[in-house]
Coordinates of C-alpha atoms in Angstrom, one line a residue:
L73 CA 29.3 -121.4 54.6
L74 CA 33.1 -121.4 54.5
I75 CA 33.2 -120.0 51.0
R76 CA 30.8 -117.3 52.0
H77 CA 32.9 -116.3 55.0
A78 CA 36.1 -116.4 53.0
S79 CA 34.6 -114.5 50.0
G80 CA 36.3 -111.3 51.0
T81 CA 39.7 -112.8 50.8
L82 CA 38.8 -114.6 47.6
F83 CA 37.5 -111.4 46.2
Q84 CA 40.7 -109.5 46.8
E85 CA 42.8 -112.3 45.4
A86 CA 40.5 -112.7 42.4
H87 CA 41.0 -109.1 41.3
V88 CA 44.7 -109.8 41.0
A89 CA 44.3 -113.2 39.3
L90 CA 41.3 -112.6 37.0
A91 CA 42.3 -109.1 35.8
E92 CA 45.4 -110.5 34.2
P93 CA 45.3 -111.7 30.5
L94 CA 44.1 -115.3 30.0
Q95 CA 47.0 -117.7 29.9
T96 CA 47.3 -119.7 26.7
G97 CA 49.6 -122.4 25.3
P98 CA 51.6 -124.9 27.4
K99 CA 51.0 -123.0 30.7
L100 CA 47.2 -123.3 30.2
F101 CA 47.4 -127.0 29.6
A102 CA 49.7 -127.5 32.6
L103 CA 47.1 -125.6 34.7
L104 CA 44.3 -127.9 33.5
R105 CA 46.4 -131.0 34.3
D106 CA 47.7 -130.6 37.8
E107 CA 48.8 -127.1 38.7
L108 CA 46.4 -125.1 40.9
P109 CA 46.2 -121.3 40.4
R110 CA 47.8 -119.2 43.1
P111 CA 47.3 -115.5 44.0
R112 CA 49.9 -113.5 42.1
G113 CA 51.0 -110.3 43.8
R114 CA 48.9 -107.9 45.8
A115 CA 45.4 -106.7 45.1
P116 CA 45.1 -103.2 43.6
S117 CA 45.5 -100.6 46.4
D118 CA 41.9 -99.3 46.0
I119 CA 40.3 -102.7 46.4
H120 CA 39.9 -103.7 50.1
Y121 CA 37.2 -106.2 51.2
T122 CA 35.3 -105.4 54.4
P123 CA 36.0 -107.8 57.2
T124 CA 33.0 -109.8 58.2
A125 CA 33.0 -108.6 61.8
L126 CA 32.8 -105.0 60.8
A127 CA 30.2 -105.6 58.1
R128 CA 28.1 -107.6 60.6
F129 CA 28.4 -104.9 63.3
L130 CA 27.4 -102.0 60.9
T131 CA 24.5 -104.1 59.4
E132 CA 23.1 -105.1 62.8
Q133 CA 23.1 -101.4 63.9
A134 CA 21.5 -100.2 60.7
V135 CA 18.7 -102.9 60.7
T136 CA 18.0 -102.3 64.4
E137 CA 17.8 -98.5 63.9
F138 CA 15.6 -98.9 60.8
R139 CA 13.1 -101.2 62.6
Q140 CA 12.9 -98.8 65.6
L141 CA 12.2 -95.9 63.2
N142 CA 9.7 -97.8 61.1
P143 CA 7.9 -100.3 63.4
N144 CA 4.9 -100.7 61.0
V145 CA 6.6 -101.3 57.6
N146 CA 6.2 -104.7 55.9
S147 CA 9.1 -104.4 53.4
V148 CA 12.7 -103.1 53.2
R149 CA 15.0 -102.1 50.4
V150 CA 18.7 -102.7 51.1
C151 CA 21.4 -101.3 48.8
D152 CA 25.1 -101.6 48.6
P153 CA 26.4 -99.4 45.8
A154 CA 29.9 -100.6 46.1
C155 CA 29.1 -104.2 46.7
G156 CA 32.5 -105.8 46.2
S157 CA 32.3 -109.4 47.5
G158 CA 28.7 -108.9 48.7
V159 CA 29.5 -109.1 52.4
F160 CA 27.1 -106.3 53.5
L161 CA 24.3 -107.8 51.5
V162 CA 24.9 -111.3 52.9
E163 CA 24.9 -109.8 56.4
A164 CA 21.7 -108.0 55.7
I165 CA 20.0 -111.2 54.6
R166 CA 21.3 -112.9 57.8
E167 CA 19.9 -110.1 59.9
L168 CA 16.6 -109.9 58.2
E169 CA 15.9 -113.6 57.6
N170 CA 13.8 -114.2 60.7
T171 CA 11.7 -111.0 60.2
D172 CA 8.4 -110.7 58.3
L173 CA 9.9 -108.0 56.1
A174 CA 9.8 -108.5 52.3
M175 CA 13.3 -107.8 51.1
T176 CA 14.7 -106.1 48.0
I177 CA 18.4 -106.5 47.7
T178 CA 20.3 -104.3 45.3
G179 CA 24.1 -104.3 44.7
I180 CA 26.0 -102.1 42.3
D181 CA 29.7 -102.3 41.3
S182 CA 31.8 -101.2 38.3
S183 CA 33.8 -104.4 38.4
P184 CA 32.2 -107.5 36.7
I185 CA 34.3 -109.6 39.0
S186 CA 32.7 -108.0 42.0
T187 CA 29.1 -108.4 40.7
A188 CA 29.7 -112.0 39.8
M189 CA 31.0 -112.8 43.3
T190 CA 28.1 -110.8 44.9
R191 CA 25.5 -112.8 42.9
F192 CA 27.0 -116.0 44.1
A193 CA 27.3 -114.9 47.7
V194 CA 23.8 -113.4 47.9
N195 CA 22.2 -116.4 46.1
S196 CA 24.0 -118.8 48.5
A197 CA 22.8 -116.8 51.5
L198 CA 19.2 -116.8 50.3
R199 CA 19.3 -120.5 49.5
D200 CA 20.7 -121.3 53.0
S201 CA 18.3 -118.9 54.8
V202 CA 16.0 -120.4 57.4
G203 CA 13.5 -117.5 57.1
T204 CA 11.1 -116.2 54.5
T205 CA 13.8 -114.9 52.1
E206 CA 12.3 -116.9 49.2
T207 CA 10.3 -113.8 48.5
A208 CA 13.4 -111.6 48.3
N209 CA 13.9 -109.6 45.1
V210 CA 17.6 -109.4 44.1
D211 CA 19.1 -107.0 41.6
I212 CA 22.9 -107.0 41.1
V213 CA 24.0 -104.4 38.6
D214 CA 27.2 -103.7 36.7
G215 CA 27.9 -100.0 36.3
D216 CA 29.1 -96.7 37.8
S217 CA 27.1 -96.1 40.9
L218 CA 27.6 -92.4 40.8
A219 CA 26.0 -92.3 37.4
L220 CA 23.1 -94.6 38.2
E221 CA 19.9 -94.2 40.2
W222 CA 19.8 -96.0 43.6
R223 CA 16.0 -96.2 43.7
N224 CA 15.5 -94.7 47.2
P225 CA 16.5 -97.5 49.4
D226 CA 15.6 -97.8 53.1
I227 CA 19.0 -99.0 54.2
I228 CA 22.3 -98.3 52.5
L229 CA 25.3 -100.4 53.6
M230 CA 28.7 -99.8 51.9
N231 CA 32.4 -99.5 51.9
P232 CA 32.9 -97.0 49.1
P233 CA 36.1 -96.7 47.0
F234 CA 38.7 -94.4 48.7
L235 CA 40.2 -92.7 45.6
P236 CA 41.7 -89.2 46.3
W237 CA 41.2 -86.4 43.8
R238 CA 44.8 -86.7 42.4
R239 CA 44.1 -90.3 41.3
I240 CA 40.8 -89.6 39.6
D241 CA 40.7 -89.0 35.8
S242 CA 38.9 -86.1 34.3
K243 CA 35.8 -88.1 33.4
A244 CA 35.4 -89.4 37.0
R245 CA 36.0 -85.9 38.4
S246 CA 33.1 -84.6 36.2
T247 CA 30.9 -87.5 37.5
I248 CA 31.8 -86.6 41.1
K249 CA 31.0 -82.9 40.6
A250 CA 27.6 -83.7 38.9
S251 CA 26.7 -86.2 41.6
L252 CA 27.5 -83.9 44.5
G253 CA 25.8 -80.8 43.1
E254 CA 25.6 -78.2 45.8
L255 CA 27.6 -80.4 48.2
Y256 CA 30.7 -80.2 46.0
H257 CA 33.5 -78.4 47.7
G258 CA 37.2 -78.4 47.0
H259 CA 38.9 -81.6 45.8
A260 CA 36.2 -84.0 46.7
D261 CA 37.1 -87.7 46.5
T262 CA 35.0 -90.8 45.6
A263 CA 34.1 -91.6 49.2
I264 CA 32.6 -88.1 49.7
A265 CA 30.6 -88.5 46.5
F266 CA 29.3 -91.9 47.5
I267 CA 28.3 -90.9 51.0
A268 CA 26.6 -87.7 49.8
K269 CA 24.7 -89.6 47.2
A270 CA 23.6 -92.2 49.8
A271 CA 22.3 -89.5 52.1
L272 CA 20.3 -87.9 49.3
A273 CA 19.0 -91.2 48.0
L274 CA 17.6 -92.6 51.3
R275 CA 13.9 -92.7 51.9
P276 CA 12.6 -90.7 54.9
G277 CA 13.2 -92.9 57.9
G278 CA 16.1 -94.6 56.2
V279 CA 19.6 -95.5 57.6
L280 CA 23.0 -95.2 56.2
A281 CA 25.9 -97.3 57.5
T282 CA 29.2 -96.8 55.8
V283 CA 33.0 -97.3 56.1
M284 CA 34.9 -94.1 55.1
P285 CA 38.4 -92.6 55.2
A286 CA 39.0 -91.2 58.7
A287 CA 40.3 -88.0 57.0
L288 CA 36.7 -87.2 56.0
L289 CA 36.2 -86.2 59.7
Q290 CA 38.5 -83.2 59.1
L291 CA 39.0 -82.6 55.4
E292 CA 37.7 -79.2 54.1
S293 CA 36.4 -80.9 51.0
A294 CA 34.0 -82.9 53.2
S295 CA 32.8 -79.9 55.2
K296 CA 29.5 -79.6 53.4
L297 CA 28.9 -83.3 53.8
R298 CA 29.5 -83.1 57.5
S299 CA 27.2 -80.2 57.9
L300 CA 24.5 -82.1 56.1
L301 CA 24.8 -85.3 58.3
S302 CA 24.9 -83.3 61.5
G303 CA 22.0 -81.0 60.6
A304 CA 18.3 -81.1 61.0
G305 CA 16.6 -84.4 60.1
W306 CA 19.7 -86.5 60.8
R307 CA 21.0 -88.3 63.8
I308 CA 24.4 -89.9 64.2
V309 CA 23.9 -93.2 65.8
I310 CA 27.5 -94.4 65.8
L311 CA 30.7 -92.8 64.8
G312 CA 34.0 -94.7 65.1
R313 CA 37.6 -94.6 63.9
V314 CA 40.2 -97.2 63.6
R315 CA 43.7 -96.0 64.6
G316 CA 46.5 -97.1 62.3
Y317 CA 46.7 -98.6 58.8
G318 CA 46.6 -102.4 59.5
Y319 CA 42.9 -103.0 59.6
F320 CA 42.6 -103.2 55.8
A321 CA 45.4 -105.1 54.1
D322 CA 47.7 -102.8 52.1
A323 CA 45.6 -99.8 52.9
T324 CA 47.2 -96.3 52.9
V325 CA 44.5 -94.5 54.8
E326 CA 43.0 -94.9 58.3
P327 CA 39.4 -96.1 58.2
A328 CA 36.4 -94.8 60.1
F329 CA 32.7 -95.7 60.0
V330 CA 29.4 -94.0 60.7
V331 CA 25.7 -95.0 61.1
V332 CA 23.2 -92.2 60.5

């Protein structure tokens, strides 16, 4: 239980430690003898784990809304296309474990470190569950979420990467343009692409709960996305913004969140 709740911090530190080249020679033997590994430096600026309290709040709201919209369903498909340390999927299992819904849990991430940690966290949560989660179907995938199919989930929970246009290479820009289609406008960033794809991937009656840069509430490049989510067929359940830059360690943007 402690490891699961600390997995976000471990995840952020692991990206620093595990992404470095493997140590060889005398240092490696010293490590095996008696020296414990320590976090080295800071995590990359675009890697920020979602605090458990925020993940739990958004997940609770999403599951509650989904069950109100779909009182007669007997199954639910939950997807986190930027799964990181798996915190959203773990919270979804916790929230759904005492229901009679058959679960399909899907996580996607471009980082093999992230998917390895998510598999561990999700499998631990299922093993420790007191409900009927032994019937859960789990699929954790390595890959570029914007280039993969999300299989029409009922609930999407995510904290997508916050990479601005100026930091995206030409290949990623092409993927973003292709993913957004008619919703592409201006210098769209990765968060816009993830949220737009989530909105288009959801089944009817589905719910999206996502963290996002607060700038998306005003950016011209997100104007078509805002029009979509405030238009016919959509209802904003919760919209919030965190003032300041201290909520996510080392973050350079203010975060917000929405449940639709």
